[in-house]
Amino acid sequence: MSAIAGIFHLNQEPVNTEHGHQLMRGFEKYPSDDVQTLQQEKVFLGCHAQWITPESVGERNPYYDSERQLAITADAIIDNRDELFQFLQVEHSRRKEMPDCELILLAYLKWGVDSPKYLVGDFAFMIWDERNQRLFGARDFSGSRTLYFFRSRERFAFCTIIEPLLLLPYVKRELNEQWLAEYLAISSVVDAVDASSTPNKHIEQVPPSHSISVVGDQITFTRYCTLTSGKQLKLSSNEEYVEAFQEVFQKAVTARLRTYRNVGAHLSGGLDSGSVVSFAAKALSEGNKQLHTFSYIPPADFKDYTPRHLMPDERPFIQSTVQHVGGIRDHYLAFEGSNSYSEIDDYLEMMEMPYKYFENSFWLKGMFEKAQTEGIGVLLSGARGNLSISWGSALEHYALLLKKMKWIHLVQELHHYSNTVGGPRLRRLPLVARVAFPFIDRLFPSGKPYTFPRIINEEFAQRTNVFKRLSEYGIDHTGWFSTSNIYELRRRHFADVFHWNATNTLTTKLSLRYALWQRDPTNDLRVIRFCLSVPEEQYVQNGLDRALIRRSTEKLLPDKVRLNQHYRGVQGADWLHRVIPYWDTFVDELRKLSADQTILKFLDGKVIQAALLKAEGGARPEDATDPDYKILMRSLILYRYMKKFA
C-alpha cells in the first residue's frame, strides 16, 4: 500500500537527515495519502503511503512500538489476518482496526526472523530491532512488491524503487554487465537468473521468498519458503476435491477484496480470470457491492489474421461470463491510438529497467489508468492460474499414461477427448508418443524446431561467461530450458525464484503510479500449496484438460466458457498493426542503433542487420509473431534504456 525507504548506518555514525529527505523526494511523482518518517540516531525509516485497505486509512507507517523498541515501515497487505490474530492472541477489540504493519510487527515479536513463514499476502517490509541492533526485512514468496537496497561497509539503504537510491551522494550509477548479459541471453520475458541483481551494479534487491538481516557489518539472506509438490492430497471422491478447492480459492479471493474503494478485475474470455471474477462477484454481492471488469479488445480497424482457434477479440466469451455471473459493470477497452512503440520512454521511466513484454505493455498500463478513473482500490488478476488453478494438459497427461503403460485408461481418455474436441480417438496417439518419448523427434524430426534468435554479442557473452551461468539453472544456448516436459518446467517455476521478478516489478510500479493494487488470488500461497498437492488425475479427466477448475466452476461460469476447449484468447495479436503507422520512424531509429558501437558491444550486429533488412521491406499485421520483428523491438527498448542510463 506504500512506497517505503530507509537508511541504516553500520559504522555507528548518525544518519544525515537530508539524505533521508532525498530518498523521500524520490517518491514525489507518485500520488500519496500521507507521507511519514521516523528517525533515530543511526536509522531513518520512511513511508509514502497509499491507503488501500480500511485499516490503512490514517495508520502510523512507519510505526514505532516504544515499549518493545521495535519500528517498522511496510508495503503490505496481509491476507491471513484472522489466522494470525488467533496465533498471536490479539484482543478482539483491536482486530478490526489493526493495520497490517502492526500485525507484521507482532508476528516478528513472536517468531523473530522466522516470522515471514507465517505471513500470507503481498508484502515488503523492514523492521528496526533496537534491542538486538538488527535491521530485518522480507519480500513475500513471489516478490509481489519490490525491495531494492544499496550496501557498503558503512551504510545500508533500501527503497521500493531504484531511482531514489541513486539520489544518495554515495551511490553510483554504473551498469551491471552481468545482469545485462543474462537479460540478453534469456529468450523468455524473464530478466535475469540472479534474482538479487538489478541493472545497476551497486543496487541489489531482496529476492522473492527471502528475508534479509543486517547486524553490525554482516548482511545475510535466508530463503524462508520453498514450494514443492510435497505430500499428495488423498480425498475419497471427485466431489471432495471440488469442495476443498472451492473453499481454499474462495478464501483467497475474498481476502483480496479488502478495500474501502471499488473492486475491479481483469477479465478475458478464459477460465482463470473468469473464475476469479465469478468467486469475487459472489462474495461482493453479499455486501451489495458491484465488481468492475476491464477487458482488452482490438481497435475497430484491426482485421483478424489469426487461425480460427485463436481469438484476439474475446467479447463473445467475456459477455457470456458477465451475463451469467451478474453484479458486474463491464468495461471494454480498445486503447485506440496506443501502441508498444510510443510507450517505450514512459515505460522505461516507470520500470527503471528494460523490459521484454512489449506486445502487451500499452494495454496493461491502460487497464490501470482506466481503473484509477473508476475509483478502483484493488484490481484482481488471474495471471498465475496456468500453473495453479487451471493446471492440466491433456496431451502431457496422456503421455504419462503411455509411459506407465496404462493402455486401457489411455484409450478411454482418448475416446472422451475425441468426443469433446473432435476427431478419431486414436488419431492423436502419434502426437502423444512424441510428447512421451522426445527422442522420437530426434529420430524422425517433424520440422525445424523453433528457437528465438540470439541477440547477445558473442564476445560479450564469452566475457561474462553468461551461458555457463545459465546452465547452472538448466537453461541452454537457446536461452531457455532444454526440457519440454511441462511437469519439470512447473517444478522449476516454483523452485527457482527468478521467474517471479519481471512481472512483479511491473505490477509494483504500475500500482505505485496509479495508487491501486493488482492482486492475484491464483497466486495465493495457500492456493498454490493446495494445487501442488492435488493428484494429476484430478487435472485431466474424462476428456477434459484443466478439469479441476472446470468442475469447480459448474454453475458459476457459463458452459460456453467453462467447457471451452476449442478457442484461445490472444491479447496483443494486434501489436504490430498498431505500430505500422510509425514504421518509418521505427526503422530510422533502428538504422541508428545498427551503427552505434556503444550498443553493439552488447548486441549482435549481424542479427540486427538481418532483421532490419526485413523491416525495411515493410510490415504487415500478420508479422506480429515473426521473431525478427520481436528482436528489433527488444533491441530498441534496450537502446533507449542505455541512453537513459548514460
Coordinates of C-alpha atoms in Angstrom, one line a residue, residues 45-624:
L45 CA 12.6 5.0 8.0
G46 CA 10.1 6.5 5.7
C47 CA 6.7 5.7 4.0
H48 CA 4.9 7.3 1.1
A49 CA 1.5 5.9 1.9
Q50 CA -1.3 5.0 -0.5
W51 CA -4.3 3.8 1.5
I52 CA -6.0 0.8 0.0
T53 CA -7.5 -1.3 2.9
P54 CA -9.9 0.2 5.5
E55 CA -7.2 -0.5 8.2
S56 CA -4.6 1.5 6.4
V57 CA -6.6 4.8 6.5
G58 CA -4.7 7.2 8.8
E59 CA -2.3 4.5 10.0
R60 CA 1.1 5.3 11.5
N61 CA 3.6 3.9 9.0
P62 CA 6.5 3.9 10.0
Y63 CA 5.1 2.5 13.2
Y64 CA 7.2 2.6 16.4
D65 CA 6.5 0.4 19.5
S66 CA 8.4 2.2 22.2
E67 CA 7.8 -0.5 24.9
R68 CA 9.4 -3.2 22.7
Q69 CA 11.8 -0.8 20.9
L70 CA 10.7 -2.0 17.5
A71 CA 10.0 0.1 14.4
I72 CA 8.6 -1.0 11.1
T73 CA 7.9 0.5 7.7
A74 CA 5.8 -1.8 5.5
D75 CA 4.4 -2.0 2.0
A76 CA 2.0 -4.8 2.7
I77 CA -1.5 -6.3 2.5
I78 CA -1.7 -9.4 4.7
D79 CA -4.4 -11.9 3.8
N80 CA -4.4 -14.4 6.7
R81 CA -5.2 -11.8 9.3
D82 CA -7.8 -14.0 11.2
E83 CA -5.3 -16.8 11.4
L84 CA -2.6 -14.5 12.7
F85 CA -5.0 -12.9 15.3
Q86 CA -5.6 -16.4 16.7
F87 CA -1.9 -17.3 16.8
L88 CA -0.9 -14.0 18.3
Q89 CA -3.9 -13.9 20.7
V90 CA -4.8 -10.4 19.6
E91 CA -7.7 -8.9 21.6
H92 CA -11.0 -9.0 19.6
S93 CA -11.5 -5.3 20.2
R94 CA -8.2 -4.5 18.4
R95 CA -8.6 -6.8 15.4
K96 CA -10.9 -4.8 13.1
E97 CA -8.8 -1.6 13.2
M98 CA -5.2 -3.0 13.4
P99 CA -3.1 -2.1 10.4
D100 CA -1.1 -4.7 8.7
C101 CA 2.2 -3.1 9.6
E102 CA 1.4 -3.6 13.3
L103 CA 0.3 -7.2 12.7
I104 CA 3.7 -7.9 11.0
L105 CA 5.5 -6.4 14.0
L106 CA 3.6 -8.6 16.4
A107 CA 4.5 -11.7 14.2
Y108 CA 8.1 -10.6 14.4
L109 CA 7.8 -10.2 18.2
K110 CA 6.6 -13.8 18.5
W111 CA 8.6 -15.6 15.8
G112 CA 11.6 -13.3 15.1
V113 CA 13.4 -13.9 11.9
D114 CA 11.0 -16.9 11.1
S115 CA 8.0 -14.5 11.0
P116 CA 7.8 -14.3 7.2
K117 CA 6.9 -18.0 7.1
Y118 CA 3.6 -17.3 8.8
L119 CA 2.5 -14.4 6.6
V120 CA 0.2 -14.8 3.6
G121 CA -0.2 -11.8 1.3
D122 CA 1.8 -9.3 -0.8
F123 CA 4.5 -7.6 1.3
A124 CA 7.9 -6.0 1.6
F125 CA 8.9 -4.6 4.9
M126 CA 11.8 -3.6 7.1
I127 CA 11.9 -3.7 10.9
W128 CA 14.4 -1.9 13.1
D129 CA 15.0 -4.1 16.2
E130 CA 16.7 -1.6 18.5
R131 CA 17.4 -4.0 21.4
N132 CA 19.2 -6.5 19.1
Q133 CA 20.6 -3.8 16.9
R134 CA 19.2 -5.6 13.8
L135 CA 17.6 -4.4 10.7
F136 CA 15.3 -7.2 9.4
G137 CA 13.0 -7.4 6.4
A138 CA 11.5 -9.7 3.8
R139 CA 9.6 -10.0 0.5
D140 CA 6.6 -12.3 0.1
F141 CA 7.2 -15.7 -1.5
S142 CA 6.7 -14.5 -5.1
G143 CA 8.1 -11.0 -4.6
S144 CA 4.8 -9.2 -5.3
R145 CA 6.3 -6.0 -4.0
T146 CA 9.8 -4.8 -4.9
L147 CA 12.5 -4.1 -2.3
Y148 CA 15.9 -2.7 -3.6
F149 CA 18.9 -1.8 -1.5
F150 CA 22.5 -0.4 -1.5
R151 CA 25.2 -1.7 0.8
S152 CA 28.7 -0.7 1.7
R153 CA 30.9 -1.2 4.8
E154 CA 29.4 2.0 6.3
R155 CA 25.8 2.2 5.1
F156 CA 22.8 0.3 4.1
A157 CA 19.9 2.0 2.3
F158 CA 16.7 0.4 0.9
C159 CA 13.8 1.6 -1.2
T160 CA 10.7 0.3 -3.1
I161 CA 12.1 1.8 -6.3
I162 CA 15.6 2.3 -7.6
E163 CA 15.8 6.0 -8.5
P164 CA 15.7 7.5 -5.0
L165 CA 18.7 5.4 -4.0
L166 CA 20.6 7.0 -6.8
L167 CA 19.9 10.4 -5.3
L168 CA 22.1 9.5 -2.4
P169 CA 25.6 11.0 -2.8
Y170 CA 27.4 7.7 -2.1
V171 CA 25.5 5.6 -4.6
K172 CA 27.0 5.4 -8.2
R173 CA 25.1 4.9 -11.4
E174 CA 27.0 2.1 -13.0
L175 CA 25.8 -0.6 -15.5
N176 CA 25.7 -4.1 -14.2
E177 CA 27.0 -6.0 -17.2
Q178 CA 26.3 -9.4 -15.7
W179 CA 22.6 -8.6 -15.3
L180 CA 22.6 -7.3 -18.9
A181 CA 24.2 -10.4 -20.2
E182 CA 21.6 -12.6 -18.5
Y183 CA 18.8 -10.3 -19.8
L184 CA 20.0 -10.6 -23.4
A185 CA 20.8 -14.3 -23.3
I186 CA 17.5 -15.4 -21.8
S187 CA 14.9 -15.7 -24.6
S188 CA 11.8 -15.6 -22.4
V189 CA 10.4 -12.5 -20.6
V190 CA 12.5 -13.3 -17.5
D191 CA 15.1 -10.7 -16.9
A192 CA 17.9 -12.5 -15.0
V193 CA 18.5 -15.7 -13.1
D194 CA 20.3 -13.9 -10.3
A195 CA 17.1 -12.8 -8.5
S196 CA 19.1 -10.4 -6.3
S197 CA 20.7 -8.4 -9.2
T198 CA 19.5 -5.3 -11.0
P199 CA 20.7 -3.3 -14.0
N200 CA 22.7 -1.1 -11.6
K201 CA 25.9 -2.6 -10.3
H202 CA 25.6 -1.0 -6.9
I203 CA 21.9 -1.7 -6.3
E204 CA 20.6 -5.2 -5.4
Q205 CA 17.2 -6.5 -4.4
V206 CA 15.9 -8.9 -1.8
P207 CA 14.9 -12.0 -3.8
P208 CA 11.3 -13.4 -3.6
S209 CA 10.8 -15.9 -0.7
H210 CA 13.8 -14.4 1.1
S211 CA 14.4 -12.4 4.2
I212 CA 17.3 -10.1 4.9
S213 CA 19.1 -9.4 8.2
V214 CA 21.6 -6.7 8.8
V215 CA 23.6 -6.9 12.1
G216 CA 26.8 -5.0 12.5
D217 CA 28.6 -5.2 9.2
Q218 CA 27.1 -8.6 8.4
I219 CA 24.2 -9.0 5.8
T220 CA 22.6 -12.4 5.5
F221 CA 19.8 -13.7 3.3
T222 CA 17.6 -16.6 4.2
R223 CA 15.1 -18.4 2.0
Y224 CA 12.1 -18.9 4.2
C225 CA 9.7 -20.5 1.6
T226 CA 10.3 -23.3 -0.9
L227 CA 7.4 -24.6 -2.9
T228 CA 7.4 -28.3 -3.8
S229 CA 4.7 -30.9 -4.6
G230 CA 5.1 -32.3 -1.1
K231 CA 2.7 -34.8 0.3
Q232 CA -0.1 -35.7 -2.1
L233 CA -3.7 -34.9 -1.0
K234 CA -5.9 -38.0 -0.8
L235 CA -9.6 -37.5 -0.7
S236 CA -12.3 -40.1 -1.3
S237 CA -14.2 -38.6 -4.3
N238 CA -14.1 -36.0 -7.1
E239 CA -16.7 -34.0 -5.3
E240 CA -14.5 -33.7 -2.2
Y241 CA -11.6 -32.3 -4.3
V242 CA -14.0 -29.8 -5.8
E243 CA -15.3 -28.8 -2.4
A244 CA -11.8 -28.5 -1.0
F245 CA -10.7 -26.4 -3.9
Q246 CA -13.7 -24.1 -3.7
E247 CA -13.1 -23.5 0.0
V248 CA -9.4 -22.5 -0.4
F249 CA -10.0 -20.5 -3.5
Q250 CA -13.0 -18.6 -2.1
K251 CA -10.9 -17.7 0.9
A252 CA -8.1 -16.4 -1.3
V253 CA -10.4 -14.3 -3.4
T254 CA -12.4 -12.9 -0.5
A255 CA -9.2 -11.9 1.3
R256 CA -8.2 -9.8 -1.7
L257 CA -11.4 -7.8 -1.8
R258 CA -10.4 -5.8 1.3
T259 CA -10.5 -2.2 0.2
Y260 CA -12.6 0.8 1.1
R261 CA -12.7 1.7 -2.5
N262 CA -14.2 -0.1 -5.6
V263 CA -13.0 -3.5 -6.7
G264 CA -12.0 -4.3 -10.3
A265 CA -10.8 -7.3 -12.2
H266 CA -9.0 -8.1 -15.4
L267 CA -11.4 -10.2 -17.5
S268 CA -10.6 -12.2 -20.6
G269 CA -12.7 -14.9 -22.2
G270 CA -10.8 -17.6 -20.4
L271 CA -11.0 -19.8 -17.3
D272 CA -8.5 -18.1 -15.0
S273 CA -9.9 -14.6 -15.0
G274 CA -13.4 -15.9 -15.3
S275 CA -13.0 -18.0 -12.2
V276 CA -11.6 -15.1 -10.2
V277 CA -14.5 -12.9 -11.3
S278 CA -17.2 -15.4 -10.5
F279 CA -15.9 -16.1 -7.0
A280 CA -15.3 -12.3 -6.4
A281 CA -18.7 -11.2 -7.6
K282 CA -20.4 -13.8 -5.4
A283 CA -18.5 -12.5 -2.3
L284 CA -19.2 -8.8 -3.2
S285 CA -22.9 -9.4 -3.7
E286 CA -23.2 -10.3 0.0
G287 CA -22.3 -6.7 0.7
N288 CA -24.3 -5.3 -2.2
K289 CA -21.1 -4.2 -4.0
Q290 CA -20.6 -4.3 -7.7
L291 CA -17.5 -5.7 -9.5
H292 CA -15.9 -3.6 -12.3
T293 CA -14.3 -5.7 -15.0
F294 CA -11.8 -4.4 -17.5
S295 CA -11.3 -6.3 -20.8
Y296 CA -8.9 -5.6 -23.7
I297 CA -10.3 -5.6 -27.2
P298 CA -8.5 -4.8 -30.6
P299 CA -9.2 -1.5 -32.3
A300 CA -12.0 -1.2 -34.7
D301 CA -9.8 -1.2 -37.8
F302 CA -8.0 -4.4 -36.9
K303 CA -8.6 -7.3 -39.3
D304 CA -8.2 -10.7 -37.6
Y305 CA -5.5 -12.7 -39.4
T306 CA -5.1 -15.4 -36.7
P307 CA -6.1 -19.1 -37.1
R308 CA -9.7 -20.0 -36.3
H309 CA -8.9 -21.4 -32.9
L310 CA -7.4 -18.1 -31.7
M311 CA -9.4 -15.1 -30.7
P312 CA -7.9 -11.6 -30.5
D313 CA -11.4 -10.3 -29.7
E314 CA -12.8 -12.3 -26.8
R315 CA -16.0 -10.3 -26.3
P316 CA -18.4 -13.2 -27.1
F317 CA -16.9 -15.2 -24.2
I318 CA -16.4 -12.2 -21.9
Q319 CA -20.0 -11.1 -22.3
S320 CA -21.2 -14.6 -21.7
T321 CA -19.4 -14.6 -18.3
V322 CA -20.6 -11.1 -17.4
Q323 CA -24.3 -12.0 -18.1
H324 CA -24.0 -15.4 -16.3
V325 CA -22.3 -14.1 -13.2
G326 CA -24.2 -10.8 -12.7
G327 CA -23.3 -7.9 -10.4
I328 CA -20.7 -6.7 -12.9
R329 CA -20.1 -3.4 -14.5
D330 CA -18.0 -4.3 -17.6
H331 CA -15.6 -2.1 -19.5
Y332 CA -14.2 -2.9 -23.0
L333 CA -11.0 -1.1 -23.8
A334 CA -9.6 -0.8 -27.3
F335 CA -7.0 1.9 -26.4
E336 CA -7.3 3.5 -29.9
G337 CA -4.0 5.2 -30.8
S338 CA -1.9 3.5 -28.1
N339 CA 0.9 1.2 -29.2
S340 CA 4.0 -0.6 -28.0
Y341 CA 6.4 1.8 -29.8
S342 CA 5.1 5.1 -28.5
E343 CA 5.0 3.8 -24.9
I344 CA 8.7 2.9 -24.7
D345 CA 10.1 6.0 -22.9
D346 CA 7.2 6.2 -20.4
Y347 CA 7.6 2.5 -19.6
L348 CA 11.4 2.8 -19.1
E349 CA 10.9 5.7 -16.8
M350 CA 8.3 3.7 -14.8
M351 CA 10.1 0.4 -14.8
E352 CA 13.7 1.8 -14.3
M353 CA 15.0 -1.1 -16.4
P354 CA 14.5 -2.6 -19.9
Y355 CA 11.6 -5.0 -20.5
K356 CA 10.6 -7.7 -23.0
Y357 CA 6.8 -7.9 -22.8
F358 CA 6.2 -5.0 -25.2
E359 CA 3.3 -6.8 -27.0
N360 CA 1.1 -6.2 -24.0
S361 CA 2.7 -3.1 -22.5
F362 CA 0.3 -0.4 -23.7
W363 CA -2.9 -2.2 -22.6
L364 CA -1.5 -3.4 -19.3
K365 CA -0.8 0.2 -18.4
G366 CA -4.1 1.3 -19.9
M367 CA -6.0 -1.0 -17.6
F368 CA -4.5 0.7 -14.6
E369 CA -5.3 4.1 -16.0
K370 CA -8.9 3.2 -16.6
A371 CA -9.2 1.5 -13.2
Q372 CA -7.9 4.6 -11.5
T373 CA -10.7 6.8 -13.1
E374 CA -13.3 4.3 -11.7
G375 CA -12.0 4.6 -8.2
I376 CA -10.6 1.1 -8.0
G377 CA -8.5 0.2 -5.0
V378 CA -7.9 -3.5 -5.8
L379 CA -7.6 -4.8 -9.4
L380 CA -7.9 -8.6 -9.4
S381 CA -5.9 -10.8 -11.8
G382 CA -5.7 -14.5 -12.7
A383 CA -2.1 -14.2 -14.0
R384 CA -0.7 -17.3 -12.2
G385 CA -3.7 -19.5 -13.0
N386 CA -2.0 -21.6 -15.7
L387 CA 0.4 -23.0 -13.1
S388 CA -2.1 -23.3 -10.2
I389 CA -5.9 -23.4 -10.5
S390 CA -6.1 -24.3 -14.2
W391 CA -3.2 -26.7 -14.4
G392 CA -3.7 -29.7 -16.5
S393 CA -2.6 -30.5 -20.1
A394 CA -4.4 -33.4 -21.7
L395 CA -1.6 -34.4 -24.1
E396 CA 1.0 -34.4 -21.3
H397 CA -1.2 -36.4 -19.0
Y398 CA -1.9 -38.9 -21.8
A399 CA 1.9 -39.1 -22.3
L400 CA 2.3 -40.1 -18.7
L401 CA -0.3 -42.8 -19.1
L402 CA 1.6 -44.1 -22.1
K403 CA 4.9 -44.2 -20.3
K404 CA 3.3 -46.0 -17.4
M405 CA 1.7 -48.4 -20.0
K406 CA -1.8 -47.8 -18.6
W407 CA -3.3 -48.7 -22.0
I408 CA -7.0 -49.1 -21.0
H409 CA -7.1 -45.8 -19.2
L410 CA -5.3 -44.1 -22.1
V411 CA -7.7 -45.4 -24.7
Q412 CA -10.7 -44.4 -22.5
E413 CA -9.3 -40.9 -22.1
L414 CA -8.6 -40.5 -25.8
H415 CA -12.1 -41.6 -26.5
H416 CA -13.6 -38.9 -24.2
Y417 CA -11.1 -36.3 -25.6
S418 CA -12.2 -37.0 -29.2
N419 CA -15.8 -36.7 -28.2
T420 CA -15.1 -33.3 -26.6
V421 CA -12.6 -31.8 -29.1
G422 CA -13.4 -33.8 -32.2
G423 CA -11.6 -36.3 -34.5
P424 CA -10.9 -40.0 -34.3
R425 CA -9.9 -41.2 -30.8
L426 CA -6.5 -42.8 -31.8
R427 CA -5.5 -40.0 -34.3
R428 CA -3.6 -38.2 -31.5
L429 CA -1.7 -41.3 -30.4
P430 CA 1.4 -40.5 -32.5
L431 CA 1.5 -37.0 -31.0
V432 CA 1.1 -38.4 -27.5
A433 CA 4.0 -40.7 -28.3
R434 CA 6.2 -37.8 -29.3
V435 CA 5.4 -36.0 -26.1
A436 CA 6.1 -39.1 -24.0
F437 CA 9.3 -40.0 -25.8
P438 CA 11.1 -36.9 -27.1
F439 CA 13.8 -39.0 -28.7
I440 CA 11.3 -39.8 -31.5
D441 CA 11.6 -36.2 -32.7
R442 CA 15.3 -36.6 -32.9
L443 CA 15.0 -39.8 -34.9
F444 CA 12.1 -38.7 -37.1
P445 CA 12.0 -34.8 -37.0
S446 CA 8.6 -33.4 -38.0
G447 CA 10.0 -30.0 -38.8
K448 CA 12.7 -27.5 -37.8
P449 CA 12.4 -26.7 -34.1
Y450 CA 11.6 -23.1 -33.2
T451 CA 14.4 -21.1 -31.5
F452 CA 14.3 -17.5 -30.6
P453 CA 17.1 -15.5 -32.4
R454 CA 20.1 -15.0 -30.1
I455 CA 20.8 -11.2 -29.9
I456 CA 23.6 -11.1 -27.4
N457 CA 27.1 -10.1 -28.8
E458 CA 29.2 -13.3 -28.8
E459 CA 32.3 -11.6 -27.3
F460 CA 30.1 -10.0 -24.6
A461 CA 28.6 -13.5 -23.9
Q462 CA 32.1 -15.0 -23.6
R463 CA 33.5 -12.2 -21.5
T464 CA 30.7 -12.5 -18.9
N465 CA 30.6 -16.4 -19.2
V466 CA 26.8 -16.0 -19.2
F467 CA 25.8 -19.3 -20.8
K468 CA 27.8 -21.2 -18.1
R469 CA 25.9 -19.2 -15.5
L470 CA 22.6 -20.0 -17.2
S471 CA 23.4 -23.7 -17.5
E472 CA 23.5 -23.9 -13.7
Y473 CA 19.8 -23.3 -13.8
G474 CA 19.1 -25.7 -16.7
I475 CA 19.0 -23.0 -19.4
D476 CA 20.9 -23.9 -22.6
H477 CA 22.2 -21.9 -25.5
T478 CA 18.7 -21.3 -26.9
G479 CA 18.1 -19.0 -23.9
W480 CA 15.6 -21.2 -22.1
F481 CA 15.2 -24.7 -20.6
S482 CA 16.2 -27.5 -22.8
T483 CA 13.4 -29.8 -21.5
S484 CA 9.9 -29.6 -22.9
N485 CA 8.4 -31.6 -20.1
I486 CA 5.7 -29.4 -18.5
Y487 CA 5.9 -31.2 -15.2
E488 CA 9.6 -30.4 -14.9
L489 CA 9.0 -26.8 -16.1
R490 CA 6.3 -26.3 -13.5
R491 CA 8.6 -27.8 -10.8
R492 CA 11.4 -25.4 -11.8
H493 CA 9.0 -22.4 -11.9
F494 CA 8.2 -22.8 -8.2
A495 CA 11.7 -23.9 -7.2
D496 CA 13.6 -21.0 -8.9
V497 CA 12.6 -17.6 -7.5
F498 CA 13.9 -15.7 -10.5
H499 CA 10.8 -16.4 -12.6
W500 CA 8.7 -14.0 -10.4
N501 CA 10.8 -10.8 -10.6
A502 CA 10.0 -9.4 -14.0
T503 CA 6.2 -9.5 -13.8
N504 CA 6.0 -8.4 -10.2
T505 CA 8.4 -5.5 -10.9
L506 CA 5.8 -4.3 -13.4
T507 CA 2.8 -4.7 -11.1
T508 CA 4.5 -2.9 -8.2
K509 CA 5.4 0.1 -10.3
L510 CA 2.1 0.3 -12.0
S511 CA 0.4 0.1 -8.6
L512 CA 2.5 3.0 -7.3
R513 CA 1.9 5.1 -10.3
Y514 CA -1.9 4.7 -10.2
A515 CA -2.4 4.2 -6.5
L516 CA -4.1 0.9 -6.7
W517 CA -3.0 -2.7 -6.2
Q518 CA -3.2 -5.6 -8.6
R519 CA -3.9 -8.7 -6.6
D520 CA -3.9 -12.3 -7.8
P521 CA -5.8 -15.0 -5.9
T522 CA -4.4 -17.7 -8.3
N523 CA -1.0 -16.7 -6.8
D524 CA -2.2 -17.1 -3.2
L525 CA 0.3 -19.2 -1.2
R526 CA -2.5 -21.4 0.2
V527 CA -4.0 -21.9 -3.3
I528 CA -0.6 -22.9 -4.8
R529 CA 0.2 -25.3 -2.0
F530 CA -3.2 -26.9 -2.4
C531 CA -2.9 -27.2 -6.2
L532 CA 0.6 -28.7 -5.9
S533 CA -0.8 -31.4 -3.6
V534 CA -3.7 -32.4 -5.9
P535 CA -3.2 -35.7 -7.8
E536 CA -2.6 -35.3 -11.5
E537 CA -5.7 -37.3 -12.5
Q538 CA -7.8 -34.5 -10.9
Y539 CA -6.5 -32.1 -13.5
V540 CA -7.2 -34.2 -16.6
Q541 CA -10.3 -36.4 -16.5
N542 CA -12.9 -37.7 -18.9
G543 CA -11.5 -35.9 -21.9
L544 CA -11.3 -32.5 -20.1
D545 CA -8.0 -30.7 -19.6
R546 CA -7.8 -28.3 -16.7
A547 CA -10.6 -30.5 -15.3
L548 CA -10.5 -29.4 -11.6
I549 CA -11.3 -25.7 -12.3
R550 CA -13.9 -26.7 -14.9
R551 CA -15.7 -28.9 -12.4
S552 CA -15.3 -26.3 -9.6
T553 CA -16.9 -23.5 -11.6
E554 CA -20.0 -25.5 -12.6
K555 CA -23.0 -23.1 -12.4
L556 CA -20.6 -20.3 -11.5
L557 CA -19.4 -19.8 -15.1
P558 CA -21.4 -20.4 -18.4
D559 CA -20.6 -23.7 -20.0
K560 CA -19.6 -21.8 -23.2
V561 CA -16.6 -20.6 -21.2
R562 CA -16.2 -23.4 -18.6
L563 CA -16.1 -26.2 -21.1
N564 CA -14.4 -24.4 -24.0
Q565 CA -11.5 -26.5 -25.4
H566 CA -11.7 -25.1 -28.9
Y567 CA -10.7 -21.4 -28.7
R568 CA -8.0 -19.5 -27.0
G569 CA -7.6 -15.7 -26.5
V570 CA -4.5 -13.9 -27.8
Q571 CA -4.2 -10.4 -26.3
G572 CA -1.5 -8.4 -28.1
A573 CA -2.1 -10.0 -31.5
D574 CA -2.6 -6.5 -32.8
W575 CA 0.7 -5.0 -31.5
L576 CA 2.3 -4.7 -34.9
H577 CA -0.9 -3.5 -36.5
R578 CA -0.8 -0.6 -34.0
V579 CA 2.9 0.2 -34.7
I580 CA 2.7 0.2 -38.5
P581 CA 1.7 3.9 -38.7
Y582 CA 5.0 4.7 -37.0
W583 CA 7.0 2.2 -39.1
D584 CA 9.3 4.7 -40.9
T585 CA 10.3 6.3 -37.7
F586 CA 10.8 2.9 -36.1
V587 CA 13.1 1.8 -38.9
D588 CA 15.1 5.1 -38.9
E589 CA 15.8 4.6 -35.2
L590 CA 16.9 1.0 -35.8
R591 CA 19.3 2.2 -38.5
K592 CA 20.9 4.5 -35.9
L593 CA 21.0 1.6 -33.5
S594 CA 22.7 -0.7 -36.0
A595 CA 25.5 1.8 -36.5
D596 CA 26.0 2.7 -32.8
Q597 CA 29.1 0.9 -31.5
T598 CA 28.1 1.7 -27.9
I599 CA 25.1 -0.6 -28.1
L600 CA 26.7 -3.1 -30.4
K601 CA 29.2 -4.1 -27.7
F602 CA 26.2 -5.9 -26.2
L603 CA 24.0 -6.8 -29.2
D604 CA 24.9 -9.0 -32.2
G605 CA 25.1 -6.5 -35.1
K606 CA 24.8 -9.2 -37.8
V607 CA 21.5 -10.5 -36.3
I608 CA 20.2 -6.9 -36.0
Q609 CA 21.2 -6.1 -39.6
A610 CA 19.5 -9.2 -41.0
A611 CA 16.3 -8.3 -39.1
L612 CA 16.5 -4.7 -40.1
L613 CA 16.8 -5.6 -43.8
K614 CA 13.4 -7.4 -43.4
A615 CA 11.9 -4.5 -41.6
E616 CA 12.9 -2.1 -44.3
G617 CA 10.7 -4.0 -46.7
G618 CA 7.7 -3.0 -44.6
A619 CA 5.4 -4.8 -42.1
R620 CA 2.0 -6.5 -42.1
P621 CA -0.2 -7.1 -39.0
E622 CA 0.3 -10.9 -39.5
D623 CA 4.0 -10.5 -39.0
A624 CA 3.3 -9.9 -35.3

